[in-house]
Short mmCIF file of C-alpha atoms (C1' of nucleotides) and ligand atoms in Angstrom, two decimals:
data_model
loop_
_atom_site.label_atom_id
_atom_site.label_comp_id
_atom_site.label_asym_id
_atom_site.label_seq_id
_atom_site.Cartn_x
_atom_site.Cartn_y
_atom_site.Cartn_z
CA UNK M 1 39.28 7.82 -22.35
CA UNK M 2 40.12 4.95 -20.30
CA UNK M 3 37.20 5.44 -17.68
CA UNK M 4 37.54 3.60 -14.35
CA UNK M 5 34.17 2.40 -14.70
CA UNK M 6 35.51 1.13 -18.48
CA UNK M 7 34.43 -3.17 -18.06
CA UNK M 8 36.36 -5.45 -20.60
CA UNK M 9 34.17 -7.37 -23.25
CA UNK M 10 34.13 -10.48 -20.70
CA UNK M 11 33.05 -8.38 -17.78
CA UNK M 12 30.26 -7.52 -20.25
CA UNK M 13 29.80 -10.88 -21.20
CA UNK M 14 29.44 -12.47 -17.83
CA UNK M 15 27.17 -9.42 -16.44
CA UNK M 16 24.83 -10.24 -19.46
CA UNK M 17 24.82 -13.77 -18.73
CA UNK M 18 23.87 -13.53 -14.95
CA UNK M 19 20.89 -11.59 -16.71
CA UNK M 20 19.61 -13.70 -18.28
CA UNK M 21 19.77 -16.23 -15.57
CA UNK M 22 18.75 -14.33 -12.97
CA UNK M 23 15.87 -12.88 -15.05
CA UNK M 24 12.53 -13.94 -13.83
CA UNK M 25 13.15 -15.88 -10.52
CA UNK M 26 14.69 -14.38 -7.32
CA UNK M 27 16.88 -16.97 -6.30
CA UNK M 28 20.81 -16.72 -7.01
CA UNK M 29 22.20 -18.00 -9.85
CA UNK M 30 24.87 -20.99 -9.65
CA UNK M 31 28.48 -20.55 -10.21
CA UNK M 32 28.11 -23.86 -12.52
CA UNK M 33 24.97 -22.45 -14.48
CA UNK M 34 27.22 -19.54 -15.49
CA UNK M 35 29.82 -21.95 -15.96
CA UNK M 36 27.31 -24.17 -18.58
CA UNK M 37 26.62 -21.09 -20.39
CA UNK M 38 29.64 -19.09 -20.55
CA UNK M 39 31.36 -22.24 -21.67
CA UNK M 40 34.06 -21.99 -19.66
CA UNK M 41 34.86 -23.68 -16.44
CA UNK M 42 33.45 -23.20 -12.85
CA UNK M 43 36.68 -21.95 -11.55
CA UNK M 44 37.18 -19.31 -13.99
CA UNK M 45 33.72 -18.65 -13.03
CA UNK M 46 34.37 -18.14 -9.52
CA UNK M 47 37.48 -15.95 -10.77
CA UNK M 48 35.43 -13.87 -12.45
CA UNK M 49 32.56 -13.45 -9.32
CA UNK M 50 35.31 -12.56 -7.08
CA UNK M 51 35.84 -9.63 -9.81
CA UNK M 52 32.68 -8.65 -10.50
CA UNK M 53 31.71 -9.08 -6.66
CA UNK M 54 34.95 -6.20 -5.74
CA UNK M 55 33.87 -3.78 -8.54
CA UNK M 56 30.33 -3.73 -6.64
CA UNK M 57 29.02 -5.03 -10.03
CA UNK M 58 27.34 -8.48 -8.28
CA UNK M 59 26.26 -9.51 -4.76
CA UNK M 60 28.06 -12.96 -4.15
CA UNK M 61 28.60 -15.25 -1.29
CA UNK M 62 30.93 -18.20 -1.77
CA UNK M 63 29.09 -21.20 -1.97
CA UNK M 64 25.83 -19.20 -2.10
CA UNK M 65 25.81 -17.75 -5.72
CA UNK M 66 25.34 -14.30 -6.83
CA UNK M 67 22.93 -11.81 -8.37
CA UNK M 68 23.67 -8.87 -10.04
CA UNK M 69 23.93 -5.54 -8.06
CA UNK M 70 22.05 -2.36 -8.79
CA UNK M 71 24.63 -1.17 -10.85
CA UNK M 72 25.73 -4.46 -12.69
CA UNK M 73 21.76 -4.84 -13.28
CA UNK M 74 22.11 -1.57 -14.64
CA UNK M 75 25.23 -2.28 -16.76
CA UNK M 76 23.56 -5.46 -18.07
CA UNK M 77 20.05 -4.14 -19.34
CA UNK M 78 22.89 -1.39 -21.11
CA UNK M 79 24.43 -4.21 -22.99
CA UNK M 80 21.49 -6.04 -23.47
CA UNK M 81 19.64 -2.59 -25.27
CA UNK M 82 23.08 -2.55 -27.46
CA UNK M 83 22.85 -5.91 -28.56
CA UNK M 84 18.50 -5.96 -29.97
CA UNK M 85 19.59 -2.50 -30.93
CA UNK M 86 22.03 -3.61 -33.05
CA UNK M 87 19.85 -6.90 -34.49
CA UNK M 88 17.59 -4.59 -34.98
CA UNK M 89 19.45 -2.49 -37.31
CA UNK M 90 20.78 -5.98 -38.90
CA UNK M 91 17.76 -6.76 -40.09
CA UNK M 92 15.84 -3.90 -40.65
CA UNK M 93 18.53 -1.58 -42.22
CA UNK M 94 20.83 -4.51 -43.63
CA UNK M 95 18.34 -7.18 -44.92
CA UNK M 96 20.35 -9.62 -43.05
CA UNK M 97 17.75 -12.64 -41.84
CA UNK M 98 16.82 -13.32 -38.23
CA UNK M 99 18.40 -16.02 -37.52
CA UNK M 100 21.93 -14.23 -39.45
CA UNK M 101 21.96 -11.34 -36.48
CA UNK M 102 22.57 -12.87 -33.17
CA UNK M 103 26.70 -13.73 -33.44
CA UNK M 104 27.18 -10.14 -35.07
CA UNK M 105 25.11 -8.36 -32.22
CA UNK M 106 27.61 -10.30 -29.45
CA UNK M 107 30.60 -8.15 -31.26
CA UNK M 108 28.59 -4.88 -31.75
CA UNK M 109 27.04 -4.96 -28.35
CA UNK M 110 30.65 -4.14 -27.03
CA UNK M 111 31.74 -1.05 -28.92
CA UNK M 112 31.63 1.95 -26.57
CA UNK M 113 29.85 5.14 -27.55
CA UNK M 114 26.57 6.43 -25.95
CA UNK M 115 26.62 8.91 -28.28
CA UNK M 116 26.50 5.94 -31.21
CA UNK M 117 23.35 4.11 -29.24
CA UNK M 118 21.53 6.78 -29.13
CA UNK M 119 21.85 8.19 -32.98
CA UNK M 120 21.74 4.09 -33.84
CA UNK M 121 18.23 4.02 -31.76
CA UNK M 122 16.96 7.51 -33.89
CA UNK M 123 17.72 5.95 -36.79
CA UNK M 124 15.35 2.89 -36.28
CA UNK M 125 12.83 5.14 -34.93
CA UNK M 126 13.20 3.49 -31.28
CA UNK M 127 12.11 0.47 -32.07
CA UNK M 128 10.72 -1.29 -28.84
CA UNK M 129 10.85 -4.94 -30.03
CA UNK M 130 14.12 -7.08 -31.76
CA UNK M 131 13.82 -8.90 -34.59
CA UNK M 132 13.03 -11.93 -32.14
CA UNK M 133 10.13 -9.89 -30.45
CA UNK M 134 12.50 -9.29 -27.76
CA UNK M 135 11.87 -5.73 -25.93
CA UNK M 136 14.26 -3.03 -26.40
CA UNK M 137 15.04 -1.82 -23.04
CA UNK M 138 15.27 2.20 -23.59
CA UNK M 139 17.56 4.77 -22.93
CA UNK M 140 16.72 4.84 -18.68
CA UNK M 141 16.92 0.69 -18.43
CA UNK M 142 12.96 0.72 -18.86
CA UNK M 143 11.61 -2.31 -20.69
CA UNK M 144 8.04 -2.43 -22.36
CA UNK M 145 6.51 -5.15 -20.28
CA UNK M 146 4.14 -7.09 -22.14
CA UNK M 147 1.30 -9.54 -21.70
CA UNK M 148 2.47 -12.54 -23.31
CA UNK M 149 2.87 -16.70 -22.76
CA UNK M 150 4.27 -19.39 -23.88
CA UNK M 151 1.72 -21.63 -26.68
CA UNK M 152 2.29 -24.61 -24.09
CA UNK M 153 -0.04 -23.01 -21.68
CA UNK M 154 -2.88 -21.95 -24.52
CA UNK M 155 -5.84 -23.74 -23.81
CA UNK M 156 -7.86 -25.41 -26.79
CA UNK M 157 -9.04 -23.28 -28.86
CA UNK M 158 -7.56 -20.34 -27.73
CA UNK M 159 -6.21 -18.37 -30.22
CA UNK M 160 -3.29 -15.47 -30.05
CA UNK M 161 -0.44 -13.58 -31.78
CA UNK M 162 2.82 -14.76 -31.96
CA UNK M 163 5.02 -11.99 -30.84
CA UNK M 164 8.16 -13.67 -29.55
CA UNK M 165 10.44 -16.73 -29.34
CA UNK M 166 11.93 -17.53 -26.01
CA UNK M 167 14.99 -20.21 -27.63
CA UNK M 168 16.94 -17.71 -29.76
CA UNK M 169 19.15 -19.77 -30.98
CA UNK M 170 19.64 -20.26 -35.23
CA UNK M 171 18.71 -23.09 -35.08
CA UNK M 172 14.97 -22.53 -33.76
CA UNK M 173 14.98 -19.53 -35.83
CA UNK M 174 16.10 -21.67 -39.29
CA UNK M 175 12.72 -24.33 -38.12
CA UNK M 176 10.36 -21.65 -37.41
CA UNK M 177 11.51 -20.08 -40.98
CA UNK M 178 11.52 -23.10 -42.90
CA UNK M 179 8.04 -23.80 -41.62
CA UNK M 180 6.93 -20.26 -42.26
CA UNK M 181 5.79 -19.19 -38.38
CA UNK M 182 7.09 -15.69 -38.56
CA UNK M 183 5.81 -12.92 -36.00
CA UNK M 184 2.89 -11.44 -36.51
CA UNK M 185 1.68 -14.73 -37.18
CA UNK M 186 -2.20 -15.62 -35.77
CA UNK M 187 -2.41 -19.21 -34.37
CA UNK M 188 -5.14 -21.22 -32.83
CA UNK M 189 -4.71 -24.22 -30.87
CA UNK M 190 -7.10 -26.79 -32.37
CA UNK M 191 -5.82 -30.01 -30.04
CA UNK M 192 -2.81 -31.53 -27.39
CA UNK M 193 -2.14 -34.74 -28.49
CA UNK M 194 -1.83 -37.08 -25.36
CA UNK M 195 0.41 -39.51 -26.30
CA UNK M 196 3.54 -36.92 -27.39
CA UNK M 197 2.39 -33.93 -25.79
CA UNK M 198 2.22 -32.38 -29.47
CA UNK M 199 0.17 -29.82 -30.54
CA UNK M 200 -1.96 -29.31 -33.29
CA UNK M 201 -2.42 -25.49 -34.38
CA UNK M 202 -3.86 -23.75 -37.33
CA UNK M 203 -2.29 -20.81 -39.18
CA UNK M 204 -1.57 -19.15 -42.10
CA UNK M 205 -4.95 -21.44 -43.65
CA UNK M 206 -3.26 -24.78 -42.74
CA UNK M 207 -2.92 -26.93 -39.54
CA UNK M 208 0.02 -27.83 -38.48
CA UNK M 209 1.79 -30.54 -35.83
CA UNK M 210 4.63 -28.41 -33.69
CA UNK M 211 6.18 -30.58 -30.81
CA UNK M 212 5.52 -29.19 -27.04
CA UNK M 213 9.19 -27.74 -27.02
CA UNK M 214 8.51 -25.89 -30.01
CA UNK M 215 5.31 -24.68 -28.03
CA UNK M 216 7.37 -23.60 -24.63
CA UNK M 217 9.41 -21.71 -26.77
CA UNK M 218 6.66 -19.39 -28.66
CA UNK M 219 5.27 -16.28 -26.90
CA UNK M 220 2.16 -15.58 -27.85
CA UNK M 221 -0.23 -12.00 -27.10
CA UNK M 222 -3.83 -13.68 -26.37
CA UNK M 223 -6.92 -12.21 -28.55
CA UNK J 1 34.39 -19.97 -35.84
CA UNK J 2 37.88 -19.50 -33.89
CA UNK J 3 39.74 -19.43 -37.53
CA UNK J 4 43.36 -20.43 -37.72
CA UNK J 5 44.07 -17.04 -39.51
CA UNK J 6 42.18 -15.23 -37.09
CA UNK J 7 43.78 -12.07 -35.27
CA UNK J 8 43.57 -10.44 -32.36
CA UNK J 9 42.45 -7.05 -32.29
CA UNK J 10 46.00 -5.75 -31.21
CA UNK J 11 47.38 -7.86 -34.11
CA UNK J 12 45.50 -5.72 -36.65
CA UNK J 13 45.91 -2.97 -34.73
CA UNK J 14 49.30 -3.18 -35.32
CA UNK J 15 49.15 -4.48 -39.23
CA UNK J 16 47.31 -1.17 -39.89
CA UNK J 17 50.03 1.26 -38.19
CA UNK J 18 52.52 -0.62 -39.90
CA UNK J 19 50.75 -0.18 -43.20
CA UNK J 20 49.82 3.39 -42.58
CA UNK J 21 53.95 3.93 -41.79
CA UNK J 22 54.93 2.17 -45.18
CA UNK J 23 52.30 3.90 -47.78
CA UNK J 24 54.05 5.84 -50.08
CA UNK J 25 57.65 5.23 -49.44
CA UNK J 26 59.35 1.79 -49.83
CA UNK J 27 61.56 1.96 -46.72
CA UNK J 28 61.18 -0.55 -43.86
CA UNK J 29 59.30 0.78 -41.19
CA UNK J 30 61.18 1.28 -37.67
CA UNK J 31 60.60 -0.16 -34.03
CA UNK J 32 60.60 2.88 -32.74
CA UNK J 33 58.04 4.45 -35.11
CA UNK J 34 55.48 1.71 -35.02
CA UNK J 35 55.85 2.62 -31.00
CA UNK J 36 55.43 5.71 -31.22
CA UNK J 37 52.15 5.61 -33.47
CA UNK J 38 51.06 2.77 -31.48
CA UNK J 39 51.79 4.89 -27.81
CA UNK J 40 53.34 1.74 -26.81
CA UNK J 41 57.38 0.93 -26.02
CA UNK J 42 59.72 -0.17 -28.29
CA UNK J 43 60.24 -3.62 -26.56
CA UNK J 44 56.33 -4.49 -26.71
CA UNK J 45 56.68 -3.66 -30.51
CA UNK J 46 59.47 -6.01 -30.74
CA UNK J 47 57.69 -8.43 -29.37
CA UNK J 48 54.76 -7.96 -31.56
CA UNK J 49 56.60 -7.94 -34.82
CA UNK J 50 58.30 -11.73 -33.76
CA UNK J 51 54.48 -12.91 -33.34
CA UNK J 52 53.99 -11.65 -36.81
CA UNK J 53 57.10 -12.55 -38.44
CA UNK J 54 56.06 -15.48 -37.32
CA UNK J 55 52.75 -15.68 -38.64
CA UNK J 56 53.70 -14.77 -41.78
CA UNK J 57 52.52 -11.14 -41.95
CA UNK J 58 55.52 -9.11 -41.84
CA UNK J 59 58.93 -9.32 -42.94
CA UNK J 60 61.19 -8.41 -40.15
CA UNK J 61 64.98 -8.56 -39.80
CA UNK J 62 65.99 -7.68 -36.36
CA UNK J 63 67.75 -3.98 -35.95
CA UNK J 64 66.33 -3.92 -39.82
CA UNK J 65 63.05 -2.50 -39.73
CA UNK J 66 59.49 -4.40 -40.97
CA UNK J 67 57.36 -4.13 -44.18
CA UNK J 68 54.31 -5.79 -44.43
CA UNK J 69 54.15 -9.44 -46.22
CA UNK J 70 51.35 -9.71 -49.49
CA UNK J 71 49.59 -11.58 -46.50
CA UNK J 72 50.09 -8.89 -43.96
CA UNK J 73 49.12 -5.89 -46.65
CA UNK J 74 46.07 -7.85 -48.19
CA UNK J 75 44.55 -7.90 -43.99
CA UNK J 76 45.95 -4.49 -43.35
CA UNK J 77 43.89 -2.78 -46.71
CA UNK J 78 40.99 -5.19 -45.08
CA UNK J 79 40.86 -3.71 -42.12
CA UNK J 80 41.08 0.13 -43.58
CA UNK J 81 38.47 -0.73 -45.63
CA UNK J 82 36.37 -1.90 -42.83
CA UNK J 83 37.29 1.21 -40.80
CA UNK J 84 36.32 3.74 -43.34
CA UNK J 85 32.95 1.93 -44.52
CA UNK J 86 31.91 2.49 -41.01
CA UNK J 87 33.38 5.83 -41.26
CA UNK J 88 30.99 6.82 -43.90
CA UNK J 89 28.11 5.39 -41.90
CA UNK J 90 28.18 6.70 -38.85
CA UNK J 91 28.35 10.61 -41.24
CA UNK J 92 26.18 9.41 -44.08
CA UNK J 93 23.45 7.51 -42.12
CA UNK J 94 23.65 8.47 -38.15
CA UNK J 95 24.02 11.94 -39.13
CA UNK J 96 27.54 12.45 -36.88
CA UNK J 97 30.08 14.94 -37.82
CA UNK J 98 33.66 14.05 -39.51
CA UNK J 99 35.13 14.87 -36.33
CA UNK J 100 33.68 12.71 -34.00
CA UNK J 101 33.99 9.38 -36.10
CA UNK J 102 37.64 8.32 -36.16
CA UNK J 103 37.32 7.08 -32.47
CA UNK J 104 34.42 4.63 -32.89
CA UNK J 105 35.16 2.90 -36.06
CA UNK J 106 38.69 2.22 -34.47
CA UNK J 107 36.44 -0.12 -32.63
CA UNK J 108 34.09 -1.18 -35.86
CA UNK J 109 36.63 -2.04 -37.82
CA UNK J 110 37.39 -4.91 -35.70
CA UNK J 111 34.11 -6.56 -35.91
CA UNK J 112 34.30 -9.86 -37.62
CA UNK J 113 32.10 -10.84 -40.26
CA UNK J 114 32.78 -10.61 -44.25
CA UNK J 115 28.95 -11.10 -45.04
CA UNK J 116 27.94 -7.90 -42.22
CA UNK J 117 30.91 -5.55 -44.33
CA UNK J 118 29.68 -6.77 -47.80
CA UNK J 119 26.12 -5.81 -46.92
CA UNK J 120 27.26 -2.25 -45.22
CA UNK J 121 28.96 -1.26 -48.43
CA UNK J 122 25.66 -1.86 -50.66
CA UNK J 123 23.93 -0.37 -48.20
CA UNK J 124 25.85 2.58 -48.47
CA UNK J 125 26.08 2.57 -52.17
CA UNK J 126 29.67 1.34 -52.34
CA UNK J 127 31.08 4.72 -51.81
CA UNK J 128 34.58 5.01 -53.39
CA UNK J 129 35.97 7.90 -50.10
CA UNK J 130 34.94 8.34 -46.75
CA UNK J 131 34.09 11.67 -44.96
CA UNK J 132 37.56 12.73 -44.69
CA UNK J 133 37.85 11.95 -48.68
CA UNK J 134 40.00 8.94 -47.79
CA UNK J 135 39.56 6.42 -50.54
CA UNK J 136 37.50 3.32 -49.72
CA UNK J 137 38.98 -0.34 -51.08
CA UNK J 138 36.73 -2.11 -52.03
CA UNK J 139 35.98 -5.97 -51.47
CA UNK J 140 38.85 -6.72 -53.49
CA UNK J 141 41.73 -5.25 -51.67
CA UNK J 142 41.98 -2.73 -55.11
CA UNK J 143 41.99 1.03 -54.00
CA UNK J 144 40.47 3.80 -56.24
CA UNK J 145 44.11 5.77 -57.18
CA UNK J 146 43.38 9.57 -57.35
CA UNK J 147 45.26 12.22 -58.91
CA UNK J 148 45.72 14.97 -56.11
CA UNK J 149 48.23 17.31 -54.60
CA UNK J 150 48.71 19.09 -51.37
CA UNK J 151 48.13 22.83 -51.39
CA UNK J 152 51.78 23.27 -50.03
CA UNK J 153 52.67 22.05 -53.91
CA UNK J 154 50.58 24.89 -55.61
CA UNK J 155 52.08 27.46 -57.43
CA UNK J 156 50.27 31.14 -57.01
CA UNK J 157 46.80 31.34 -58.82
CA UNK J 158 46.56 27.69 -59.34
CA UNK J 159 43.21 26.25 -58.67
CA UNK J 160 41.95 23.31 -57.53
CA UNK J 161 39.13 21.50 -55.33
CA UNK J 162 39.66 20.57 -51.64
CA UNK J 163 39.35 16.68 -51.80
CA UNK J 164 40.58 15.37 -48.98
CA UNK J 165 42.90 15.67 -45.45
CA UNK J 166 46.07 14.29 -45.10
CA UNK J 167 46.02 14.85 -41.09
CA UNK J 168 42.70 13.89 -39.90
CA UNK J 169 42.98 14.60 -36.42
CA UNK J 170 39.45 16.04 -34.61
CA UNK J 171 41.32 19.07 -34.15
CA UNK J 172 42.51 19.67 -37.79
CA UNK J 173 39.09 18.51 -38.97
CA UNK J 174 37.22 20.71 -36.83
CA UNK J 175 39.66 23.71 -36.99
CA UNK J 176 38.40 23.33 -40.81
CA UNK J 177 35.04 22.98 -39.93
CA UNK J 178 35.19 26.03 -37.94
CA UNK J 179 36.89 27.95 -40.43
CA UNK J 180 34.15 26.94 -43.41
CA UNK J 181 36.34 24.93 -45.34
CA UNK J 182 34.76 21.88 -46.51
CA UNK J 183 35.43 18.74 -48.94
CA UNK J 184 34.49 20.11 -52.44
CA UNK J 185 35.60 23.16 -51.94
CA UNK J 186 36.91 25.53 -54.87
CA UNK J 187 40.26 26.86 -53.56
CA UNK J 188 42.86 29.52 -55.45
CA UNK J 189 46.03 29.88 -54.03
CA UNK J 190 46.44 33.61 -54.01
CA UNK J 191 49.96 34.71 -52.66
CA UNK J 192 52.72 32.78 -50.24
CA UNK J 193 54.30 35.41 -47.42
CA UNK J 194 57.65 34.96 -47.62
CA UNK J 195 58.11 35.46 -43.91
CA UNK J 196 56.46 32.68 -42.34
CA UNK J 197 55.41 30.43 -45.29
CA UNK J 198 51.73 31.06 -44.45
CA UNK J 199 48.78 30.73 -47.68
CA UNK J 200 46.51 33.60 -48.92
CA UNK J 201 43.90 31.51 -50.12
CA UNK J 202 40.65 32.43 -51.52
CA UNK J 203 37.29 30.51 -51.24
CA UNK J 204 34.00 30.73 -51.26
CA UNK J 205 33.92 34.11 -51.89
CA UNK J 206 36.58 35.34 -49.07
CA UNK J 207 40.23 35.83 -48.57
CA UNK J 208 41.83 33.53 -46.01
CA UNK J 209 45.34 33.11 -44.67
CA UNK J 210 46.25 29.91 -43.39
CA UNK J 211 49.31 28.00 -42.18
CA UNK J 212 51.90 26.05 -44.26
CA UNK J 213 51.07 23.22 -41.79
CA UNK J 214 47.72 23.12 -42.70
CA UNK J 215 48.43 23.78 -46.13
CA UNK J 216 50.77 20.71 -46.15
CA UNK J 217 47.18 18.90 -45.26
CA UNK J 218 44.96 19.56 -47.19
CA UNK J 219 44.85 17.49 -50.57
CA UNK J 220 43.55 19.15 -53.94
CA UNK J 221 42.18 18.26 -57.10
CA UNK J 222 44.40 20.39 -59.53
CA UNK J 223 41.60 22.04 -62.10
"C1'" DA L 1 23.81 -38.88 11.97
"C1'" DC L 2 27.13 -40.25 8.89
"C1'" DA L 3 28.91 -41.42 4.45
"C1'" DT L 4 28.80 -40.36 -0.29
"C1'" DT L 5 28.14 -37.31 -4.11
"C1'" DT L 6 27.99 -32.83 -6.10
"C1'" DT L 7 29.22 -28.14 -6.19
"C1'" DT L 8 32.33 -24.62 -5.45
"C1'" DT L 9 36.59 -22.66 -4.25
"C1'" DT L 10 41.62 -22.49 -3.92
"C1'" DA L 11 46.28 -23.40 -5.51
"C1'" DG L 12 49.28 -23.26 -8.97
"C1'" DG L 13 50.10 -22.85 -14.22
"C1'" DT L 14 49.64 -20.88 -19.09
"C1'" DT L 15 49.19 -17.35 -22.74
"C1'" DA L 16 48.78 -12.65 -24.77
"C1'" DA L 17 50.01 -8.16 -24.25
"C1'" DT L 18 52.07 -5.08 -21.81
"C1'" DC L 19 55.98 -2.88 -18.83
"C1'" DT L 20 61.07 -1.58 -16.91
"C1'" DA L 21 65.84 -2.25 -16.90
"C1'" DA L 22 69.81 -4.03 -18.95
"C1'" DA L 23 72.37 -5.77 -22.91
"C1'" DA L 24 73.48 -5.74 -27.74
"C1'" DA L 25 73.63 -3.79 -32.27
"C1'" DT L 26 73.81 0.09 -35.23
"C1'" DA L 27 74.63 4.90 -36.32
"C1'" DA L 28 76.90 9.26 -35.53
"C1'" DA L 29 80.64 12.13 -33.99
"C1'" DT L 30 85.19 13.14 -33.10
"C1'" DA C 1 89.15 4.13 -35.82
"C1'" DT C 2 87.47 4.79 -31.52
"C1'" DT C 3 84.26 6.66 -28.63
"C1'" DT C 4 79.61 8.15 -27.79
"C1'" DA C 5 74.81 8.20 -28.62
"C1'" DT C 6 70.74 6.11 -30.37
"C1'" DT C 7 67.97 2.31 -31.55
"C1'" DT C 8 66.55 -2.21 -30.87
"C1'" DT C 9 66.36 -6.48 -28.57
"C1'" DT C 10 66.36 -9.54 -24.54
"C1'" DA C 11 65.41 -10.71 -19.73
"C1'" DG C 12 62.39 -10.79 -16.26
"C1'" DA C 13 57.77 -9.03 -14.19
"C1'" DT C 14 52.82 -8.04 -14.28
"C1'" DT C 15 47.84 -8.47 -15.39
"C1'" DA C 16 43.57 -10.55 -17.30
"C1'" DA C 17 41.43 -14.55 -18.50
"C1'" DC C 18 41.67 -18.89 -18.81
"C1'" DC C 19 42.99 -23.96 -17.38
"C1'" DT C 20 43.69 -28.61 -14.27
"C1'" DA C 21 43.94 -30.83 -10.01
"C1'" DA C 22 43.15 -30.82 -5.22
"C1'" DA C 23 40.73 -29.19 -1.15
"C1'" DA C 24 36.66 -27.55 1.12
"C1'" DA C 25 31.79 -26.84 1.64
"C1'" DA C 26 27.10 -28.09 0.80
"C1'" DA C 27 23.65 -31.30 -0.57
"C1'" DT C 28 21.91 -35.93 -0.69
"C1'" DG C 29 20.95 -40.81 0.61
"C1'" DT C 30 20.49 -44.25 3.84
MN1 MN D 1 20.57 -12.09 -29.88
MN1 MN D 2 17.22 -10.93 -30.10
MN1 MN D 3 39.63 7.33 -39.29
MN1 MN D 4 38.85 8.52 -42.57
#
DNA sequence: ACATTTTTTTAGGTTAATCTAAAAATAAAT
DNA sequence: ATTTATTTTTAGATTAACCTAAAAAAATGT
């Protein structure tokens, strides 16, 4: 039962972390950036790499930073598929609301059973997107790439889908619900305001005044 | 969100041996037998039951034994309840069989979140038993009290309806499972052999001898 | 280039949960 | 009532995950 290959929830926790940093850019991530999101300190941090870095789970040079290996890549996109899995089902199957799901999914993500994921995913229907418009990686690690951007680099006029946020936090969710921006959404950028950077959009038959990190953090499909 | 009265997963772990020892008689529960349940040594268990002495969940008098405080029972009957809502899940809704559940909702039942267990149970219709017709608590702490009797108690020709396990081991349930014998069952107890104590039982239209052992573990509903 | 600041690592502790070995208490046997 | 056996507790270690404080390396400023 007790595989060798068996990581604890913080082994899990870290690999998903260095993820998410890691995700997009090439460069390594820092040993404090982990630190600032972990919420822990830099030397546990470095604890932790030296781990991670013996278990062939991360590439890391001291005083360089790491990046994930193969396998903790692997391991990560695992955990991550778990956790939108599991908001999925949160929301979907248990009427909870989107910005309810996110704590929950950090517990569930952790319980160990392939067998579980993979009757969980049949019973969704294999969804590929999370209640955020995040993409479900599937069963090999693939993720659905799609062709979307950020509202902050729409031009005027443009006009798109909202399909995504990129700030998951309650928070953002609780302001986009309150204002009723839900995904799905069509939005058209009628004007940038140059004093604020705010931005003026229509939707939904009314305009509407979002600030320009509200706009970063909506992913929109272009018509 | 880190709770004063918050417990570890070992802690509960251990509050639900304890109260799985103590059902039914009013004896304190030994060291030794918590360790044994618990596949752990006597001197860890010792330790344990200090911590939650301590915390007010169990009353403990050293070289006495433990029983469970009202505290310690009201999070112990929690914690079942969570286990065997999940239980019914994973067999009413991801389509697994009653063997293969136990193992993964030892992990469920630890996930924290009153509103996520609330919303389960409507989901599943507040069932009152779980697949292995183990009665359900419900949100209350009050447990649905059932009138039953193991098959080792009938008398010849008595007649009754297989309503639950007693053992619910993967190999009892799927030595059952093998053998046809499932909950709801019509059973007659047709003749005892005198030799080795085993059970001519009839059901579903066959004759069928089985152990006292398993006799001893399966739970009827006298007719 | 050298001094200062920032980042990262090491050194040395702490806590929870475990273990082994030894001591103490209780129970059983003579 | 002693002796013997069993059960339970204590003492002392170990491991994972954290911490603080100090040292070392890297980055920055002049
Ligand atoms: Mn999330
Ligand atoms: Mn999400
Ligand atoms: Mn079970
Ligand atoms: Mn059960």
């Amino acid at each position: 039962m007790k595989k060798e290959s068996m990581l604890s929830q913080t082994e899990e926790n870290y690999l998903k972390e260095i993820y998410a940093l890691q995700e997009g850019n090439q460069w390594a991530v820092s040993t404090n950036s982990i630190a600032e999101k972990m919420q822990t300190k830099a030397s546990s941090v470095t604890d932790m790499l030296q781990k991670l870095s013996n278990k062939g789970l991360v590439d890391y040079t001291k005083y360089r930073g790491s990046r994930l290996s193969g396998k903790g890549n692997d391991k990560a996109i695992s955990i991550v598929r778990k956790h939108r899995l599991w908001e999925t089902f949160l929301v979907e199957k248990l009427n909870f609301l989107w910005d309810e799901v996110h704590d929950i999914a950090e517990q569930l993500e952790h319980i160990k059973s392939e067998k579980l994921i993979k009757k969980l995913e049949a019973y969704l229907g294999s969804p590929k997107f999370d209640p955020h418009g995040h993409p479900i990686p599937n069963g090999n690690g693939e993720i659905t790439k799609v062709n979307r951007v950020s509202l902050a680099e729409f031009r005027i006029e443009e006009v798109g889908i909202f399909v995504g946020v990129k700030d998951s936090s309650d928070s953002f969710l609780k302001y986009l619900s309150k204002n009723k921006i839900a995904i799905g959404d069509t939005l058209k950028l009628l004007y940038i305001e140059p004093f604020d950077n705010s931005f003026l959009i229509y939707t939904n038959s009314r305009q509407f005044v979002i600030s320009e990190n509200v706009a970063k953090n909506l992913y929109l499909k272009s018509e």
